[in-house]
XYZ file of C-alpha atoms in Angstrom:
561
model
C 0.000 0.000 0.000
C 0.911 3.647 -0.876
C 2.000 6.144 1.778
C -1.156 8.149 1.883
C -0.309 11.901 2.004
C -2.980 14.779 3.414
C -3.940 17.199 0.809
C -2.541 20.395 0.389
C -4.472 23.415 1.612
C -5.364 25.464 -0.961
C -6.519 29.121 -0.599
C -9.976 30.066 -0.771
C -11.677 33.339 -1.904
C -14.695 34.945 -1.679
C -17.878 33.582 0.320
C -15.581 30.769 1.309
C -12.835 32.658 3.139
C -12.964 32.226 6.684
C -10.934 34.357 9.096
C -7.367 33.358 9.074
C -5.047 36.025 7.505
C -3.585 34.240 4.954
C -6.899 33.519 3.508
C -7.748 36.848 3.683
C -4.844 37.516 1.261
C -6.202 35.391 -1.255
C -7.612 36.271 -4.621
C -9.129 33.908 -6.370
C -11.259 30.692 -5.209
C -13.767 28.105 -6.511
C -16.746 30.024 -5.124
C -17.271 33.106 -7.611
C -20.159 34.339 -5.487
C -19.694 37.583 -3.800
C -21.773 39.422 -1.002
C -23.712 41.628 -3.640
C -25.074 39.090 -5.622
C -25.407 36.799 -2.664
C -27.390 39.931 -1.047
C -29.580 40.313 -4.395
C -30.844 36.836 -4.036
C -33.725 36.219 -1.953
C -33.071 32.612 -0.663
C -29.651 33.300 -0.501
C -28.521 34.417 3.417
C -26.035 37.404 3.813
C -22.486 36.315 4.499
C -19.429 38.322 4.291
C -16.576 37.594 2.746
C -14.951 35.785 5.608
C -17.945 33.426 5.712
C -19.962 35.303 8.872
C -23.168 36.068 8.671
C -24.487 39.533 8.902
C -27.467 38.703 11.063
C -27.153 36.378 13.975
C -27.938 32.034 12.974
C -29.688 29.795 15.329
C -28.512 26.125 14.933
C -29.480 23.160 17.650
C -27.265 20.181 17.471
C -27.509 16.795 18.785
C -24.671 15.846 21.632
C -23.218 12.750 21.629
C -21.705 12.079 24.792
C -19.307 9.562 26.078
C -16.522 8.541 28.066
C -14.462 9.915 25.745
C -15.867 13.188 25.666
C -14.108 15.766 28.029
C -14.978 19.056 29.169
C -12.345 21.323 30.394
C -11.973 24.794 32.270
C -15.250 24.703 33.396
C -16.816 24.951 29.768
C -20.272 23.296 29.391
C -21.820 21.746 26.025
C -23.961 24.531 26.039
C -20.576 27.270 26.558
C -17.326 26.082 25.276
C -14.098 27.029 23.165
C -16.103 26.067 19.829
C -19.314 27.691 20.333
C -17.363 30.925 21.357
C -15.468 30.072 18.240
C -18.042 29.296 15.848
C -20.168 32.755 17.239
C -17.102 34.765 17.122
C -15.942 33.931 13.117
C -19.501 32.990 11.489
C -22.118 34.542 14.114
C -23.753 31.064 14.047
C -25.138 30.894 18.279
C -25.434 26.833 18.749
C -28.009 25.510 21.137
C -28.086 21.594 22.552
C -31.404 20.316 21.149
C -30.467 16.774 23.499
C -27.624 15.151 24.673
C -27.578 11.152 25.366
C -24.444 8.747 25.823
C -23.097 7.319 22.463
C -21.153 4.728 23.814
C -24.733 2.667 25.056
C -28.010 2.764 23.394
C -28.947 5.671 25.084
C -28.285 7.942 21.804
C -30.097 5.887 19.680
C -33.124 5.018 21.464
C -33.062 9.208 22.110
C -32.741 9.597 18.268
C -35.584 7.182 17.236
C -37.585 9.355 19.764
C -36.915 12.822 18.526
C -37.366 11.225 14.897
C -40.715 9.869 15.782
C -41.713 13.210 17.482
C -40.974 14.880 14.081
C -39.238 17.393 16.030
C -35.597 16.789 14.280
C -32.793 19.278 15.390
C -30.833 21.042 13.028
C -27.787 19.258 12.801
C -27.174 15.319 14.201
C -25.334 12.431 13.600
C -26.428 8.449 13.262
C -23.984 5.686 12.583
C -27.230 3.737 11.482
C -27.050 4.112 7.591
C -30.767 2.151 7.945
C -32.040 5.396 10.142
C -29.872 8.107 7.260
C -31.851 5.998 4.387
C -35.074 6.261 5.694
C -34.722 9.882 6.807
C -33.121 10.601 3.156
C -36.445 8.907 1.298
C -38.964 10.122 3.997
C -37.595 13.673 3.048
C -36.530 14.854 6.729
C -32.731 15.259 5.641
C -31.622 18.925 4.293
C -29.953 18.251 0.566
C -26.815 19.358 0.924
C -25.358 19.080 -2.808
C -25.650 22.698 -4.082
C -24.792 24.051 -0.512
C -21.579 21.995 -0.416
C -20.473 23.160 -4.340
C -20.968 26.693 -3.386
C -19.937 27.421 0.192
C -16.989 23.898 0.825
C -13.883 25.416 0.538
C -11.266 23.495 -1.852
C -9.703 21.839 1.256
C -13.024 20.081 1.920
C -13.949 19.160 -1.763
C -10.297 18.231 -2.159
C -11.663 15.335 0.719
C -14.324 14.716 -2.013
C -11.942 13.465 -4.468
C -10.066 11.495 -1.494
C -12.566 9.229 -0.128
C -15.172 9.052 -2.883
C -16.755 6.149 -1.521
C -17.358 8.029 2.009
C -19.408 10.199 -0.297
C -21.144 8.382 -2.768
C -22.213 6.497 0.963
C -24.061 9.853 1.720
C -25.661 10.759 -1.563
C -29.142 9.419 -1.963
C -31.164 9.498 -5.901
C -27.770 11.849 -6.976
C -28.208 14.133 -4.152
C -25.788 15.015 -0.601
C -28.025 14.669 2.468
C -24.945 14.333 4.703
C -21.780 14.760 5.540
C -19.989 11.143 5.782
C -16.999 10.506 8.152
C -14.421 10.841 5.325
C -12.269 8.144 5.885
C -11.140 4.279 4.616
C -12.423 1.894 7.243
C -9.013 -0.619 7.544
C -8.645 1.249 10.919
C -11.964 -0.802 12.077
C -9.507 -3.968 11.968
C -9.353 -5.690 15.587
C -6.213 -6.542 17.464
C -5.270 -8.394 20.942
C -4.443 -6.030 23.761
C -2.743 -7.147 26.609
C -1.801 -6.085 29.750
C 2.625 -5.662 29.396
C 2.523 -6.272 32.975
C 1.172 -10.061 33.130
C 3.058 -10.762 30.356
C 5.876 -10.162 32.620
C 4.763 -11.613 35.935
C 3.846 -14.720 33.811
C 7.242 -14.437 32.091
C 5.151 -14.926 28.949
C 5.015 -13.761 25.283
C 2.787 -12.194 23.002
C 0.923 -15.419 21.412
C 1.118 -15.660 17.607
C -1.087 -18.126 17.218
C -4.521 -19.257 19.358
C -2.955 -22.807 20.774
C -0.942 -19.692 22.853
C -3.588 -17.340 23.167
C -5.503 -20.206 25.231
C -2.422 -21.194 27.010
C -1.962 -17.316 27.977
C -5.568 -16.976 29.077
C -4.526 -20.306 31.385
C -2.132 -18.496 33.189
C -3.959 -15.214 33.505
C -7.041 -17.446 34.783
C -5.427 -19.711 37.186
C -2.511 -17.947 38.437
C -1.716 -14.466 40.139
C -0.747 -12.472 36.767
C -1.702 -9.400 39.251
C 0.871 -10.129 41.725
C -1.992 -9.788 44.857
C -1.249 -13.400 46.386
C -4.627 -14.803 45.180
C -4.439 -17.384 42.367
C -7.673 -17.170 40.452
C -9.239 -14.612 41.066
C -8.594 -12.994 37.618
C -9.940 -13.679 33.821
C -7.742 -14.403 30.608
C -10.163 -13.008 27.812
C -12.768 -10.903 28.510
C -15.537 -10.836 26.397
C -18.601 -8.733 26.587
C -22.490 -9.454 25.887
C -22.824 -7.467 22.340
C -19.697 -10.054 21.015
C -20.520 -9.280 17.818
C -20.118 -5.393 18.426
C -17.152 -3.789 17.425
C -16.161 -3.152 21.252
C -13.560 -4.316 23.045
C -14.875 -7.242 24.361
C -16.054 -8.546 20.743
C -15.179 -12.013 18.867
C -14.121 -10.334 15.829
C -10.212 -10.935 16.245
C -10.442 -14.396 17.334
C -13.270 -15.568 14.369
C -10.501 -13.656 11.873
C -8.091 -16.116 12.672
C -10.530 -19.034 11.424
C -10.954 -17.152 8.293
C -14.450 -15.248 8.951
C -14.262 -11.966 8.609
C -16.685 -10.928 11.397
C -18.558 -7.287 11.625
C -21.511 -6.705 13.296
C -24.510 -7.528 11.454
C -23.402 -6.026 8.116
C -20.395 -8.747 6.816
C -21.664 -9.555 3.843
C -18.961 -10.334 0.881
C -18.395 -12.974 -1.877
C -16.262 -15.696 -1.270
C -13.739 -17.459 -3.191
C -16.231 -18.733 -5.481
C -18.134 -15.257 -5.908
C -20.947 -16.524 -4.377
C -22.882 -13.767 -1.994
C -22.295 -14.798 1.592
C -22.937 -13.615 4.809
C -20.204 -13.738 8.006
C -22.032 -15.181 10.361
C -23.023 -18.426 8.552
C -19.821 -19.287 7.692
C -19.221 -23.482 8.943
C -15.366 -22.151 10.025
C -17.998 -20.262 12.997
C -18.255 -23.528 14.539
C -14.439 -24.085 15.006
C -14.424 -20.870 16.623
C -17.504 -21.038 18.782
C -16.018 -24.699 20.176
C -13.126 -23.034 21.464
C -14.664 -20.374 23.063
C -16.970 -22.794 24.748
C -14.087 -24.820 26.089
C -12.569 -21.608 27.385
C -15.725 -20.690 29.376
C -15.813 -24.157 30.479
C -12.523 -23.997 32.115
C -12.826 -20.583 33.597
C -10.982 -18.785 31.139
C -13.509 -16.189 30.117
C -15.324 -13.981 32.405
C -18.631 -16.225 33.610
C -20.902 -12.600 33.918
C -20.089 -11.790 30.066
C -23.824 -11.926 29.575
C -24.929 -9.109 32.105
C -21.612 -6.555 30.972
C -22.191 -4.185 28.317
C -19.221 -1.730 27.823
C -18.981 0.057 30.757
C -19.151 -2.948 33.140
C -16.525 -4.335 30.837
C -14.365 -1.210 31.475
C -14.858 -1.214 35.164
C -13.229 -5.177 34.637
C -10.432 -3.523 33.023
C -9.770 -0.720 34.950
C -10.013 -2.264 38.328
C -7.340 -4.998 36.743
C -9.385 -8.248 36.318
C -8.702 -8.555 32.847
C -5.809 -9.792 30.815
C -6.457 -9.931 27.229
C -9.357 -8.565 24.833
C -10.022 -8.466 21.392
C -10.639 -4.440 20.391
C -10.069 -1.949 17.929
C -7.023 0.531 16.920
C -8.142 3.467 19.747
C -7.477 1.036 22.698
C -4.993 3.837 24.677
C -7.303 6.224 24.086
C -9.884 4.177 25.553
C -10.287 2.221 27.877
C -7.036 1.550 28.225
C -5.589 4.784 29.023
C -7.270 4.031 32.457
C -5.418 1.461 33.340
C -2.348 3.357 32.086
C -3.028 6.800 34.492
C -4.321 4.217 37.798
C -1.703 1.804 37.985
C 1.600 2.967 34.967
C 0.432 0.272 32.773
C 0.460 -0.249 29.291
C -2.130 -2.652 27.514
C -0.438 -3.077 24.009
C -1.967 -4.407 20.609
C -0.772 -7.125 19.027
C -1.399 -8.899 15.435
C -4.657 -11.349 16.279
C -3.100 -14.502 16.791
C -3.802 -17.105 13.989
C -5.152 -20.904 13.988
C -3.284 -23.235 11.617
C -5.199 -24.740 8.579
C -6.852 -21.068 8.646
C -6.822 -18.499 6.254
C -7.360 -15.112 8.908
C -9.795 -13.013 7.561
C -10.326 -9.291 8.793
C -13.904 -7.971 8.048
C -13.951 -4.060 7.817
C -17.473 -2.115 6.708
C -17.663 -0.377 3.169
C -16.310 2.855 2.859
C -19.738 4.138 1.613
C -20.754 3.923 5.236
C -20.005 5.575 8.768
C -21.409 8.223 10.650
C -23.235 10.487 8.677
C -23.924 14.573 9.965
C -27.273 15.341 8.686
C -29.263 18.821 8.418
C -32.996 18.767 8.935
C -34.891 19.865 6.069
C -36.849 22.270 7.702
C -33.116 25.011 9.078
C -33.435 27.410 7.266
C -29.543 27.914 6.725
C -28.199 24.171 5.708
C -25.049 26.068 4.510
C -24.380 27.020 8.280
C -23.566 23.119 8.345
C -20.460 23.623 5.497
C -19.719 26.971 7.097
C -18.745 25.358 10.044
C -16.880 22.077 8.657
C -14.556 24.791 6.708
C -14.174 26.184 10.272
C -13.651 23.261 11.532
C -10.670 22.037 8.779
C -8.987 25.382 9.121
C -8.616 25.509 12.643
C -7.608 22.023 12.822
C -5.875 21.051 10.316
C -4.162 24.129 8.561
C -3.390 26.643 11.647
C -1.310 26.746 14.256
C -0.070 23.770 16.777
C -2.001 25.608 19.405
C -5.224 26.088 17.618
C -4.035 21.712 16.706
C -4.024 21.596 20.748
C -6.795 23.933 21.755
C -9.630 22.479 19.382
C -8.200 19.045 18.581
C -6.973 17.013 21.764
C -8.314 16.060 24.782
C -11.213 15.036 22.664
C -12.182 18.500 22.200
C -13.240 18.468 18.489
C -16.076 16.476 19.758
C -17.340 20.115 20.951
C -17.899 20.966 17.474
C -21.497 19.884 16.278
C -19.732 19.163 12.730
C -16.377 18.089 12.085
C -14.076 15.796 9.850
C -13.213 12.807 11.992
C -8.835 12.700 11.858
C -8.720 9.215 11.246
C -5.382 7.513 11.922
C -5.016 6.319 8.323
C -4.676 9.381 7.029
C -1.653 10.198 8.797
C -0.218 6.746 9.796
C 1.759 6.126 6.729
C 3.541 9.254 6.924
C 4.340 8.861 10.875
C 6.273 5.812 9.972
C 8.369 7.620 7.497
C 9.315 10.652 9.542
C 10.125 8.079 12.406
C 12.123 6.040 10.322
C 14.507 9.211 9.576
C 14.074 10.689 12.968
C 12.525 14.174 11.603
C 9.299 15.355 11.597
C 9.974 18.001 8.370
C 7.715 17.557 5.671
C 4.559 16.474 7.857
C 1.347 18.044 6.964
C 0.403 20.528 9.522
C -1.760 18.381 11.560
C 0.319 15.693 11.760
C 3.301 17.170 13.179
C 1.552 17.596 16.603
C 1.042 13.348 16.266
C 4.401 12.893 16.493
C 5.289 15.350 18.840
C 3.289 13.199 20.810
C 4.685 10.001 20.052
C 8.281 11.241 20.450
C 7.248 12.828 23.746
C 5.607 9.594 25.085
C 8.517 7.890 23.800
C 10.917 9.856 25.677
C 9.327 10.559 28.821
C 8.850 13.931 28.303
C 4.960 13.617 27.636
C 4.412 10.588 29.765
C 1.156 11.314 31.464
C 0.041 13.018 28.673
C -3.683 11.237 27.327
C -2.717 12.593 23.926
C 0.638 10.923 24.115
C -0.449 7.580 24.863
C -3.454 7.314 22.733
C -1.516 8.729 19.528
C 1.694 6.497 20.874
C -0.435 3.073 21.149
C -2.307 3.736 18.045
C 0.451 5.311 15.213
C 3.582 4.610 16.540
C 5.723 2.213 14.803
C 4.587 -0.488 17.645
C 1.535 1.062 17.807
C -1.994 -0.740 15.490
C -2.406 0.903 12.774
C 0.692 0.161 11.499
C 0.018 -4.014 12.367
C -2.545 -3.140 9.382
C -0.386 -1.267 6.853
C 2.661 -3.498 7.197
C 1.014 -7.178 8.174
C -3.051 -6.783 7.397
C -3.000 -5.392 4.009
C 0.033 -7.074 2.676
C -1.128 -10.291 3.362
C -4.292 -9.363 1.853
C -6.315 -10.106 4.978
C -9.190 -7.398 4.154
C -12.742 -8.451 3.492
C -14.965 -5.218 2.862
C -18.425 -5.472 3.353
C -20.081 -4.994 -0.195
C -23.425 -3.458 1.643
C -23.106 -0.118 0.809
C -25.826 2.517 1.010
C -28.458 0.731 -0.622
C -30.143 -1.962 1.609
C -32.657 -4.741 0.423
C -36.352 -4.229 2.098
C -36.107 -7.622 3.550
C -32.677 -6.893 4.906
C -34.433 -3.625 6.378
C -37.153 -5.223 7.800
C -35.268 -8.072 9.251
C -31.804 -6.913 10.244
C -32.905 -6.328 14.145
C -34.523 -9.266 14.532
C -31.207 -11.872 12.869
C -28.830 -9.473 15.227
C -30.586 -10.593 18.059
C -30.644 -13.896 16.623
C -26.871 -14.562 16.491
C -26.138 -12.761 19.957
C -28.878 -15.476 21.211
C -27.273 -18.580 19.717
C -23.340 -17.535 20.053
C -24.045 -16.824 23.677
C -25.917 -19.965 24.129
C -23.345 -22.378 22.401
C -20.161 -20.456 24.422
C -22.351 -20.383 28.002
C -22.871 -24.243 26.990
C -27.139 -23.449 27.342
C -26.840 -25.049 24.120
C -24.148 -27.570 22.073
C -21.865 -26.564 19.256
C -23.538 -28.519 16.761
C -26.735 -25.929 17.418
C -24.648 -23.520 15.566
C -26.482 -25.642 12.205
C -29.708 -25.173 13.643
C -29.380 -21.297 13.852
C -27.772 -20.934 10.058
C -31.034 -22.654 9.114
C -33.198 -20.021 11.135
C -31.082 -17.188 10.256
C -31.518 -17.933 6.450
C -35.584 -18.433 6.687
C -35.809 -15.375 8.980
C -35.677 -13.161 5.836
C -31.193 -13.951 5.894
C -31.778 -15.948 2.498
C -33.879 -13.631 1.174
C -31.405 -11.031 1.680
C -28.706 -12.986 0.335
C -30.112 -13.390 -2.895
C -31.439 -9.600 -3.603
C -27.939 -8.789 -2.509
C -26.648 -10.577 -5.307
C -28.902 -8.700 -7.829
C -27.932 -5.027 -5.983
C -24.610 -5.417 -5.782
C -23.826 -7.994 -8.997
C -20.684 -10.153 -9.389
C -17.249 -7.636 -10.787
């Protein structure tokens, strides 16, 4: 795989221009419009040439709220540095329509409320591309195509040409009615993070294959990995109740390794014969479902994985009860920067270890989907949505390192009710090259700050920064993202999900119902409330449940290349 390399800012004029100073000194743009004539068209609002309106914007957002989210100085969602920002430099005041916890259900169920009410606020996000559809063909959703030609800066369209499928994801019947993540999903890959210090008490290695993953989740089980005297009293794989989620917690890593390429309830691919397929059917499941059972069996797994969502799976982890999980690339930015600031820590990702006779699969979503940042058709001012996201890139991306730190880290982007997510692919390539010649010249802006903060970790200088360790674990060169670039991809690992934007009716209809289905029967065949062989019984319900169905209008929407 290519280095990937961000995109060059280039200088934008006119209605575009927001207020940096070496925009202002630009002269020409891609937006020819110009205050007068935007002032001599009725529907068109008054802006000035720095992209602030003349007359004061109202805008209610949706809060997503987590564990990760962090407010600081005493700001409040309501009051912080972005919505002083964002009413200083476009005169847009932002007001909290709701706020719920993205990290449970609690977001969703909130959404499906306010959506039901009819009472949609002006700007929110879903990760549910069923929820965007509907919205989209029901008409609720702002279209945003001739508001992002005329007001998206070149930066932002320049992300256009960069992740066309994040894009083509949002568009609906030729039109925009969102703003998609903008990113390549190989970051969604799953690792094994472990805690460095039982590897050491245990005088243990990282397993590269699952005969030692087992025989590590032994020790951690029945001995005193924790040092505390007691043997037993800690787990050697924690899983949580979702296991098909992607949490940390999941089975993803460990059904990789016996070549299905697991993702939630979306996995569906052709296989070596081209024939349309679905993850969870696979017969390699049952391979992987024994084991698991044998590991509960013996103790191996935590017995109350059935009552712990993830935040009694993080409690597990923080208090020190688990060794070993299967999670994504963001692990030391969370949880596992916990562990790190209570007890000096480090939980590390590995490569998933593989089974022999196995092909390992990794399962990753299409690019065409992600969170999507809508606009209700009924704001008046769906451009204040663009307005902000050039904000948003300037400030981040093409300022200053303290503008990088102020509106960036600690999580603090999240304060911005639209914003391009700064996934780690974009960036990771080019980390590895600067570290491999010790120099961080010729970084893009935003990515000089990432290895600041690896080099600081690295050196002890930032060692209790959060920053530090989440960028450290996640882009260094020991860090995930680059297990994907330099092991993942090249061994051509990566299974993308062909279900893209468009979704079969029956697949609509029945997608709830078959998720429940296969958290049922995997948690009944790895409890032992049912044998392995059941596994057979649930492909056969899963496929007249409206899963066959599926499978074959699949095959018609998304035909054989």
């Amino acid at each position: 795989m290519k280095p990937r390399r961000v995109l060059p800012l280039v200088l934008v004029a006119a209605l575009m221009v927001l207020t940096f100073s070496a925009c202002e000194s630009a002269s020409t743009g891609s937006n020819p419009s110009t205050n007068e004539n935007a002032a001599s068209t009725s529907n068109t609002p008054e802006i000035d040439t720095n992209g602030k309106y003349q007359k004061p914007v109202t805008m209610t957002w949706a809060v997503q709220t987590a564990a990760a989210s962090k407010l600081l100085d005493n700001e409040t969602w309501e009051d912080n540095r972005w919505s002083r920002l964002i009413k200083d430099k476009l005169n847009i005041d932002l007001q909290v329509a709701f706020s719920a916890d993205s990290s449970t259900d609690a977001y969703k169920n909130k959404l499906n409320a306010v959506i039901a009410s009819g009472d949609l606020p002006d700007i929110f996000k879903t990760q549910d591309a069923n929820v965007f559809l509907q919205l989209a063909q029901n008409g609720q959703l702002a279209d945003l195509t001739d508001v992002y030609n005329k007001y998206a800066s070149d930066s932002l369209k320049e992300y256009q040409k960069r992740f066309p499928d994040s894009f083509k994801g949002a568009t609906v019947n030729g039109k925009l009615y969102a703003i998609p993540r903008m990113n390549d999903n190989f970051h969604e890959a799953p690792f094994l993070w472990i805690r460095e210090d039982w590897l050491k008490n245990t005088n243990s290695q990282p397993p590269k294959t699952i005969e030692e993953m087992v025989a590590l989740a032994e020790k951690f089980a029945t001995g005193d990995p924790d040092g505390n005297g007691i043997n037993g009293d800690t787990y050697g794989l924690a899983l949580n109740k979702d296991l098909i989620r992607q949490n940390h917690g999941s089975i993803l890593g460990l059904v990789s390794a016996f070549g299905v390429p697991g993702r939630d309830e979306s996995m569906f691919y052709r296989d070596e014969n081209a024939k349309m397929t679905f993850a969870w059917i696979q017969p390699n499941m049952k391979a992987a479902l024994s084991l698991l059972a044998d590991m509960y069996k013996k103790g191996l797994i935590n017995k109350e994985f059935t009552s712990k969502d993830e935040s009694a799976l993080v409690e597990d982890i923080t208090s020190g009860k688990i060794g070993m999980a299967y999670g994504s690339n963001w692990g030391t930015w969370y949880p596992y920067n916990n562990v790190y600031k209570k007890d000096g820590v480090i939980v590390h990702p590995y490569s998933i270890p593989t089974e022999s006779g196995y092909d390992y699969k990794i399962g990753i979503e299409s690019n065409a989907v992600g969170q999507m940042t809508m606009v209700s058709a009924d704001f008046k001012h769906p451009e204040a949505a663009i307005n902000i996201l050039n904000l948003y890139d300037q400030t981040v991306n093409y300022s200053t390192k303290e503008d990088y730190l102020k509106y960036w880290a600690d999580e603090q982007y999240r304060l911005s009710p639209v914003f391009i997510d700064q996934p780690g692919e974009v960036y990771a390539a080019d980390l590895l090259e600067a570290f491999d010649k010790g120099s961080s010249d010729g970084l893009p802006p935003a990515a000089k700050p990432l290895y600041d903060y690896i080099a600081g970790f690295e050196n002890g200088s930032l060692a209790k920064d959060d920053n530090a360790f989440g960028t450290w674990g996640q882009m260094s060169r020991s860090g995930s993202l680059p297990i994907v670039l330099n092991k993942y991809i090249p061994d051509k690992a990566i299974v993308q999900s062909i279900l893209g934007i468009q979704r079969p009716d029956e697949w609509l209809t029945n997608v709830a119902s078959l998720d429940t289905l296969t958290i049922t029967a995997f948690t009944n065949i790895i409890t032992g409330a049912k044998p392995v062989d059941y596994f057979d019984t649930f492909v056969q319900q899963w496929l007249k449940a409206g899963g066959q169905q599926t499978l074959d209008e699949l095959d018609k929407m998304y035909p054989a290349k």
